[in-house]
Tab-separated table of C-alpha atoms in Angstrom:
chain	number	residue	atom	x	y	z
L	1	MET	CA	55.946	84.963	79.483
L	2	ASN	CA	56.198	87.491	77.658
L	3	GLU	CA	60.134	88.931	77.742
L	4	ALA	CA	59.502	91.382	75.198
L	5	LEU	CA	57.242	92.851	77.487
L	6	ILE	CA	59.208	92.500	80.654
L	7	ARG	CA	61.948	93.985	78.781
L	8	SER	CA	58.891	96.633	77.791
L	9	LEU	CA	58.316	97.520	81.217
L	10	THR	CA	62.087	97.974	82.587
L	11	PRO	CA	63.212	101.278	81.954
L	12	GLY	CA	59.341	102.405	83.759
L	13	VAL	CA	60.254	99.693	87.041
L	14	LEU	CA	63.547	101.617	86.862
L	15	GLY	CA	61.957	105.381	86.676
L	16	VAL	CA	59.447	104.667	89.850
L	17	LEU	CA	62.356	103.427	92.410
L	18	VAL	CA	64.295	105.866	91.862
L	19	ARG	CA	61.680	108.485	92.554
L	20	ARG	CA	60.923	106.951	95.274
L	21	GLY	CA	64.645	106.976	95.932
L	22	ALA	CA	66.953	104.355	95.707
L	23	ASP	CA	70.281	105.503	93.802
L	24	PHE	CA	70.314	103.981	89.913
L	25	ALA	CA	72.850	101.904	90.781
L	26	ALA	CA	70.801	100.021	93.646
L	27	ALA	CA	67.293	99.767	91.211
L	28	GLU	CA	68.897	98.696	88.419
L	29	ASP	CA	70.519	95.489	90.391
L	30	ALA	CA	66.880	95.187	92.224
L	31	VAL	CA	65.088	95.236	89.351
L	32	GLN	CA	67.681	92.340	87.908
L	33	ASP	CA	66.441	90.606	90.826
L	34	ALA	CA	62.543	91.509	89.794
L	35	LEU	CA	63.327	90.182	86.772
L	36	ILE	CA	65.065	86.982	87.190
L	37	GLU	CA	62.206	87.074	90.445
L	38	ALA	CA	59.756	87.654	87.382
L	39	VAL	CA	61.569	84.428	84.880
L	40	ARG	CA	60.687	81.454	87.965
L	41	VAL	CA	57.467	82.962	88.990
L	42	TRP	CA	55.391	84.358	86.123
L	43	PRO	CA	54.713	81.083	83.928
L	44	ALA	CA	52.794	78.830	86.581
L	45	ASP	CA	51.488	82.191	87.802
L	46	PRO	CA	51.063	85.129	85.454
L	47	PRO	CA	49.994	88.870	87.544
L	48	ARG	CA	47.516	90.338	85.826
L	49	ASP	CA	49.108	93.962	86.397
L	50	ALA	CA	52.762	93.288	85.271
L	51	LYS	CA	54.144	96.139	85.636
L	52	GLY	CA	52.856	97.449	89.668
L	53	TRP	CA	54.866	93.320	90.651
L	54	LEU	CA	57.827	93.819	89.254
L	55	VAL	CA	57.702	97.759	91.034
L	56	THR	CA	56.629	95.442	94.398
L	57	VAL	CA	58.666	93.004	93.999
L	58	ALA	CA	61.985	95.606	92.897
L	59	TRP	CA	60.829	98.179	95.790
L	60	ARG	CA	61.090	94.996	97.930
L	61	LYS	CA	64.682	93.280	96.622
L	62	PHE	CA	66.053	97.386	96.914
L	63	LEU	CA	64.951	98.134	101.121
L	64	ASP	CA	66.314	94.067	101.215
L	65	ALA	CA	69.618	95.399	99.668
L	66	THR	CA	69.544	98.336	101.468
L	67	ARG	CA	69.530	96.332	105.099
L	68	ALA	CA	72.101	94.618	104.258
L	69	GLU	CA	74.175	97.172	103.543
L	70	THR	CA	73.299	98.809	106.736
L	71	ALA	CA	73.734	95.926	108.340
L	72	ARG	CA	77.081	94.889	106.850
L	73	ARG	CA	78.017	98.564	107.659
L	74	ARG	CA	77.452	98.253	111.652
L	75	ARG	CA	79.431	94.488	111.429
L	76	GLU	CA	82.983	97.396	109.661
L	77	GLY	CA	82.181	99.411	112.226
L	78	LEU	CA	82.514	97.052	115.238
L	79	VAL	CA	85.806	95.879	113.374
L	80	GLU	CA	89.208	97.167	115.292
L	81	GLU	CA	91.060	100.104	112.345
L	82	GLU	CA	94.575	97.456	112.972
L	83	PRO	CA	93.815	94.379	113.324
L	84	ALA	CA	95.345	92.842	116.287
L	85	PRO	CA	97.751	89.788	115.955
L	86	GLY	CA	97.235	86.099	117.478
L	87	PRO	CA	94.152	83.593	117.336
L	88	ALA	CA	90.785	85.054	115.387
L	89	PRO	CA	87.485	85.344	117.400
L	90	ALA	CA	84.920	82.364	116.638
L	91	VAL	CA	84.116	82.493	113.187
L	92	ASP	CA	81.332	84.838	112.360
L	93	ASP	CA	78.558	83.996	109.177
L	94	THR	CA	80.804	86.275	107.008
L	95	LEU	CA	83.202	83.682	106.565
L	96	GLN	CA	79.819	80.893	105.642
L	97	LEU	CA	78.450	83.992	102.968
L	98	TYR	CA	82.151	83.270	101.402
L	99	PHE	CA	81.821	79.751	100.755
L	100	LEU	CA	78.156	80.111	100.018
L	101	CYS	CA	78.291	82.114	97.203
L	102	ALA	CA	80.629	80.609	95.535
L	103	HIS	CA	78.861	77.951	94.200
L	104	PRO	CA	79.658	75.002	92.442
L	105	SER	CA	77.556	75.954	89.625
L	106	LEU	CA	78.391	79.115	88.979
L	107	THR	CA	82.654	79.442	87.400
L	108	PRO	CA	84.922	80.844	89.722
L	109	SER	CA	84.977	84.083	88.231
L	110	SER	CA	81.535	84.253	88.100
L	111	ALA	CA	81.774	83.239	91.866
L	112	VAL	CA	83.940	85.444	93.165
L	113	ALA	CA	82.464	88.952	90.925
L	114	LEU	CA	78.683	87.644	92.758
L	115	THR	CA	80.940	87.758	96.620
L	116	LEU	CA	82.362	90.511	95.727
L	117	ARG	CA	79.020	92.541	95.392
L	118	ALA	CA	76.317	90.163	97.330
L	119	VAL	CA	78.687	90.440	100.573
L	120	GLY	CA	82.170	92.544	99.698
L	121	GLY	CA	80.282	95.540	99.300
L	122	LEU	CA	82.049	96.592	95.987
L	123	THR	CA	80.820	98.475	93.436
L	124	THR	CA	80.242	96.977	89.680
L	125	ARG	CA	82.648	99.341	89.030
L	126	GLN	CA	84.891	98.272	91.551
L	127	ILE	CA	84.469	95.113	90.258
L	128	ALA	CA	84.938	95.430	86.848
L	129	GLN	CA	88.317	97.073	87.399
L	130	ALA	CA	89.641	94.540	89.486
L	131	TYR	CA	89.083	92.281	86.863
L	132	LEU	CA	89.972	93.974	84.265
L	133	VAL	CA	87.154	94.046	81.927
L	134	PRO	CA	84.818	96.516	81.167
L	135	GLU	CA	81.565	98.061	83.700
L	136	ALA	CA	79.466	96.517	81.040
L	137	THR	CA	80.536	92.619	80.605
L	138	MET	CA	81.528	92.781	84.603
L	139	ALA	CA	77.116	93.340	85.026
L	140	GLN	CA	76.338	91.744	82.211
L	141	ARG	CA	78.608	89.005	85.104
L	142	ILE	CA	77.134	89.459	87.726
L	143	SER	CA	73.505	88.908	86.344
L	144	ARG	CA	74.646	85.712	85.306
L	145	ALA	CA	75.449	84.718	88.023
L	146	LYS	CA	72.371	85.321	89.792
L	147	ARG	CA	70.095	84.264	87.226
L	148	THR	CA	72.474	80.839	87.304
L	149	VAL	CA	72.339	80.505	91.560
L	150	SER	CA	68.247	81.423	92.187
L	151	GLY	CA	65.693	78.652	92.799
L	152	VAL	CA	69.086	77.103	93.440
L	153	ARG	CA	70.325	74.937	97.190
L	154	PHE	CA	73.255	77.085	98.985
L	155	ASP	CA	73.447	73.013	100.352
L	156	GLN	CA	76.744	72.697	98.394
L	157	PRO	CA	79.891	75.863	99.998
L	158	GLY	CA	82.341	76.853	96.469
L	159	ASP	CA	85.653	76.064	96.801
L	160	VAL	CA	88.811	77.537	99.264
L	161	ALA	CA	90.364	78.368	96.271
L	162	THR	CA	87.718	80.319	94.996
L	163	VAL	CA	87.171	82.570	98.591
L	164	LEU	CA	90.469	83.412	98.813
L	165	ARG	CA	89.749	84.677	95.462
L	166	VAL	CA	87.440	86.896	97.319
L	167	LEU	CA	89.435	87.968	99.737
L	168	TYR	CA	91.880	89.027	98.443
L	169	LEU	CA	90.424	91.031	96.426
L	170	VAL	CA	88.758	92.702	98.428
L	171	PHE	CA	91.486	93.696	101.287
L	172	ASN	CA	93.206	95.506	97.576
L	173	GLU	CA	89.932	97.524	97.546
L	174	GLY	CA	90.174	97.971	101.090
L	175	TYR	CA	93.796	98.698	100.958
L	176	SER	CA	93.273	101.008	97.955
L	177	GLY	CA	91.993	103.308	99.693
L	178	ASP	CA	88.711	103.264	97.787
L	179	VAL	CA	86.354	101.205	100.222
L	180	ASP	CA	87.531	100.256	103.901
L	181	LEU	CA	87.534	96.731	103.396
L	182	ALA	CA	91.363	95.736	104.665
L	183	ALA	CA	90.882	95.161	108.051
L	184	GLU	CA	88.311	93.121	107.341
L	185	ALA	CA	89.401	91.138	104.967
L	186	ILE	CA	92.302	90.059	107.430
L	187	ARG	CA	89.983	89.638	110.431
L	188	LEU	CA	88.523	86.572	107.903
L	189	THR	CA	91.742	85.587	106.407
L	190	ARG	CA	92.841	85.199	109.891
L	191	GLN	CA	89.940	82.698	110.453
L	192	LEU	CA	89.771	81.221	107.083
L	193	ALA	CA	94.444	80.227	108.698
L	194	ALA	CA	92.404	78.682	111.993
L	195	ALA	CA	90.403	76.352	110.948
L	196	ILE	CA	92.057	74.717	107.119
L	197	ASP	CA	95.223	73.596	107.321
L	198	HIS	CA	96.048	75.268	103.728
L	199	PRO	CA	99.854	76.768	102.646
L	200	GLU	CA	97.535	79.253	99.913
L	201	VAL	CA	95.791	80.340	102.877
L	202	ALA	CA	99.017	81.477	105.531
L	203	GLY	CA	100.019	82.920	102.430
L	204	LEU	CA	97.498	84.592	101.919
L	205	LEU	CA	97.376	85.971	105.401
L	206	ALA	CA	101.317	86.854	105.716
L	207	LEU	CA	100.028	89.039	102.236
L	208	MET	CA	97.550	90.726	103.291
L	209	LEU	CA	99.693	92.115	107.535
L	210	LEU	CA	102.852	93.014	104.856
L	211	HIS	CA	101.108	95.094	102.929
L	212	HIS	CA	98.981	96.288	105.274
L	213	ALA	CA	101.907	96.640	107.864
L	214	ARG	CA	102.793	99.491	105.322
L	215	ARG	CA	99.538	101.672	105.756
L	216	ALA	CA	100.082	104.225	107.746
L	217	ALA	CA	102.721	105.557	105.218
L	218	ARG	CA	101.368	105.021	101.343
L	219	THR	CA	100.239	108.572	102.357
L	220	ALA	CA	101.314	112.132	103.273
L	221	PRO	CA	98.853	114.223	106.016
L	222	ASP	CA	97.648	115.794	103.193
L	223	GLY	CA	96.312	112.639	101.792
L	224	SER	CA	99.102	112.676	99.309
L	225	LEU	CA	100.714	109.378	97.334
L	226	VAL	CA	104.144	108.190	97.914
L	227	PRO	CA	105.302	105.978	96.333
L	228	LEU	CA	107.356	103.515	98.399
L	229	ALA	CA	110.822	104.286	98.031
L	230	GLU	CA	109.755	107.363	98.956
L	231	GLN	CA	108.363	105.776	102.303
L	232	ASP	CA	108.966	106.401	106.087
L	233	ARG	CA	110.455	102.772	106.849
L	234	SER	CA	109.908	104.069	110.834
L	235	ARG	CA	106.331	104.096	109.750
L	236	TRP	CA	105.671	100.919	109.089
L	237	ASP	CA	104.293	98.246	111.407
L	238	THR	CA	107.042	96.016	112.605
L	239	LYS	CA	105.400	93.459	114.761
L	240	ALA	CA	102.375	92.560	111.725
L	241	ILE	CA	106.055	92.422	109.499
L	242	ALA	CA	107.404	89.879	112.223
L	243	GLU	CA	104.226	87.895	111.679
L	244	GLY	CA	103.517	88.061	108.249
L	245	VAL	CA	107.356	87.143	107.796
L	246	GLU	CA	106.828	84.079	110.155
L	247	ILE	CA	103.628	82.752	109.000
L	248	LEU	CA	105.290	83.026	105.096
L	249	GLN	CA	108.806	81.502	106.187
L	250	ALA	CA	106.420	78.619	107.641
L	251	ALA	CA	104.195	77.824	104.909
L	252	LEU	CA	106.734	78.101	102.237
L	253	ALA	CA	108.724	75.060	104.556
L	254	ARG	CA	105.765	72.712	103.370
L	255	ASP	CA	107.192	73.090	99.297
L	256	ARG	CA	103.550	73.314	97.834
L	257	LEU	CA	104.123	77.143	96.993
L	258	GLY	CA	101.126	79.581	94.883
L	259	GLU	CA	100.596	82.874	94.306
L	260	PHE	CA	99.176	84.176	97.553
L	261	GLN	CA	102.773	82.477	98.899
L	262	ALA	CA	104.998	84.175	96.097
L	263	GLN	CA	102.834	87.031	96.509
L	264	ALA	CA	104.566	87.745	100.103
L	265	ALA	CA	107.795	86.700	99.572
L	266	ILE	CA	108.084	90.163	96.703
L	267	ALA	CA	106.376	91.711	99.763
L	268	ALA	CA	108.611	90.247	102.856
L	269	LEU	CA	111.785	90.793	100.541
L	270	HIS	CA	111.124	94.630	100.353
L	271	ALA	CA	110.129	94.990	103.806
L	272	ASP	CA	113.112	93.406	105.446
L	273	ALA	CA	115.280	95.815	103.222
L	274	PRO	CA	116.454	98.424	105.985
L	275	THR	CA	115.945	100.827	103.174
L	276	ALA	CA	114.621	101.422	98.949
L	277	GLU	CA	118.258	101.335	97.563
L	278	GLU	CA	119.099	98.094	99.479
L	279	THR	CA	115.984	95.807	97.802
L	280	ASP	CA	117.499	93.293	97.124
L	281	TRP	CA	116.020	93.664	93.229
L	282	VAL	CA	117.534	90.279	91.833
L	283	GLN	CA	115.473	87.915	94.234
L	284	ILE	CA	112.170	89.903	93.951
L	285	VAL	CA	112.929	88.791	90.112
L	286	GLU	CA	113.977	85.825	91.056
L	287	TRP	CA	109.722	85.421	92.736
L	288	TYR	CA	108.485	87.306	89.829
L	289	ASP	CA	109.789	85.080	87.189
L	290	GLU	CA	107.811	81.866	89.881
L	291	LEU	CA	104.789	83.796	89.740
L	292	ALA	CA	104.386	84.721	86.117
L	293	GLY	CA	104.501	80.722	85.257
L	294	LEU	CA	102.455	79.880	88.218
L	295	THR	CA	99.562	82.875	87.033
L	296	ASP	CA	100.569	83.560	83.611
L	297	SER	CA	98.987	87.044	84.842
L	298	PRO	CA	100.054	90.268	82.324
L	299	VAL	CA	99.707	92.610	85.776
L	300	VAL	CA	102.376	90.135	87.273
L	301	ARG	CA	104.868	90.875	84.026
L	302	LEU	CA	104.406	94.535	84.707
L	303	ASN	CA	105.435	94.408	87.685
L	304	ARG	CA	108.415	92.239	87.224
L	305	ALA	CA	109.596	94.894	84.473
L	306	VAL	CA	109.981	97.096	87.247
L	307	ALA	CA	111.210	95.389	89.326
L	308	VAL	CA	114.128	93.912	86.172
L	309	GLY	CA	114.142	97.952	85.689
L	310	GLU	CA	115.944	98.062	89.002
L	311	ALA	CA	117.659	94.765	88.638
L	312	ASP	CA	119.173	95.827	85.378
L	313	GLY	CA	118.925	99.230	84.897
L	314	PRO	CA	115.380	100.488	83.127
L	315	ARG	CA	116.577	99.451	79.233
L	316	ALA	CA	116.014	95.762	80.441
L	317	GLY	CA	113.895	97.054	82.160
L	318	LEU	CA	112.027	98.705	78.970
L	319	ALA	CA	112.719	95.181	77.335
L	320	ALA	CA	110.876	93.662	79.508
L	321	LEU	CA	107.935	96.226	79.061
L	322	ALA	CA	107.511	95.326	75.813
L	323	GLU	CA	105.794	92.057	75.459
L	324	LEU	CA	103.580	93.479	76.748
L	325	ASP	CA	99.963	95.163	75.637
L	326	ASP	CA	100.341	98.521	76.168
L	327	SER	CA	96.641	98.727	77.017
L	328	LEU	CA	96.683	97.278	80.737
L	329	PRO	CA	96.418	99.398	83.675
L	330	ARG	CA	99.699	101.312	84.649
L	331	TYR	CA	101.246	100.933	81.628
L	332	ALA	CA	102.469	104.041	81.391
L	333	ALA	CA	102.661	105.308	84.830
L	334	VAL	CA	106.009	102.110	84.546
L	335	ALA	CA	106.393	103.053	80.916
L	336	ALA	CA	106.830	106.658	82.115
L	337	TYR	CA	108.869	105.814	85.943
L	338	LEU	CA	111.416	103.902	83.060
L	339	HIS	CA	111.553	106.109	80.562
L	340	GLU	CA	112.872	108.877	83.289
L	341	ARG	CA	115.444	106.927	84.198
L	342	ASP	CA	116.500	105.889	81.850
L	343	GLY	CA	116.603	110.289	80.542
L	344	ASP	CA	114.127	110.863	78.623
L	345	LEU	CA	112.690	112.680	80.262
L	346	ALA	CA	109.957	114.595	77.095
L	347	THR	CA	108.637	110.561	76.971
L	348	ALA	CA	108.476	110.310	80.536
L	349	ALA	CA	106.561	113.912	81.090
L	350	ARG	CA	104.258	112.878	78.256
L	351	LEU	CA	103.284	109.169	79.555
L	352	TYR	CA	102.637	110.780	83.503
L	353	ALA	CA	99.943	113.062	81.756
L	354	GLU	CA	98.135	110.318	80.220
L	355	ALA	CA	99.216	107.509	82.652
L	356	ALA	CA	97.296	110.326	85.246
L	357	HIS	CA	94.616	110.635	82.992
L	358	LYS	CA	93.877	107.019	83.170
L	359	ALA	CA	94.227	105.904	86.704
L	360	ALA	CA	91.918	104.860	88.691
L	361	ASN	CA	91.841	106.448	92.375
L	362	LEU	CA	92.083	110.976	93.255
L	363	ALA	CA	95.210	109.854	94.445
L	364	GLU	CA	96.427	108.188	92.358
L	365	ARG	CA	95.654	110.535	89.236
L	366	ASP	CA	97.114	113.463	91.595
L	367	TYR	CA	100.731	111.936	93.003
L	368	LEU	CA	100.943	110.699	88.284
L	369	THR	CA	100.316	114.837	87.689
L	370	ARG	CA	102.506	115.882	89.624
L	371	GLN	CA	105.057	113.709	88.720
L	372	ALA	CA	104.278	115.300	84.545
L	373	ALA	CA	104.812	118.685	86.284
L	374	ARG	CA	107.676	118.740	87.744
L	375	LEU	CA	110.053	117.272	84.636
L	376	ASN	CA	108.139	119.780	81.906
L	377	THR	CA	108.827	122.374	85.422
L	378	GLY	CA	113.052	120.774	85.180
L	379	ARG	CA	113.153	120.938	80.653
L	380	SER	CA	111.732	124.373	80.353
L	381	HIS	CA	114.252	125.773	83.039
């Protein structure tokens, strides 16, 4: 098979799909799938018209993906906006698809990326942001995962840890407002908790419920972001909080701590505080220490710096922040907040503006821009 020929034909095939009405990202995915099929089929049965073959297969792949996306959105429409407490309904095929995409032939990170793209409906850009890598890098990772599983039998489901990671990332995207998948992630995690006696499954479900309980208070009527310290806590869902705390306590009692249980414990401490001022920041720092030991995640250490700033003062928070890479997402926003609390308003204003420029979504960008404007206005008077 002439790979140079395939590469030379790719732009033309992509152009045909776009002219037929496919959006560029979906056309790219369809062409990639067609190329994988060509790698598998052409050595034994080369086509007479290579470009025509690629166009036909890519268009079919595009139509299949469009039908699948339509069906997925129809399923989401059937899910109530707020997930009901209690036992999960009968398991459907979606959770099984999550396990099948977490195939043993893939690395965990590739399995997560492929599942988010193929089943979760997230874009390559959203997945790349979740993994803190460039979009081009993630596109290559997903393409490699597709090539790896091309032609394999999906009779060996993946492990629970990989599926939990996928559900966690899907929930985070839904909760951010970019894609409303939070309720669907909770529904599937309920199913998993009903089917598997696993403390980390319970920990993830508790974490989702505790975060979802604050959803109504996270935005103002005009759609602007309301940070945790300023939220109207009377709007929090107390039933969801109570259920999440109960599930978490049962999981922690088993003494098999995992990262989702630790995250849920932090969320529970926030939920338990009647006011922002009464938050037990000292205990939250202790839980972040546990979480950092479990994951060694730079994002965890970034959040820990905020907690240290609340527990021990802004200069202690800035010292913890100085140990981290300043290219981390939200680094500038955290630095701005800590500098403002330390009284350095000029630096804080500059960092808020820098953070707004790097913000991943419009609501966050608007909030950070307003913070910079507030400080600059205050300094001018």
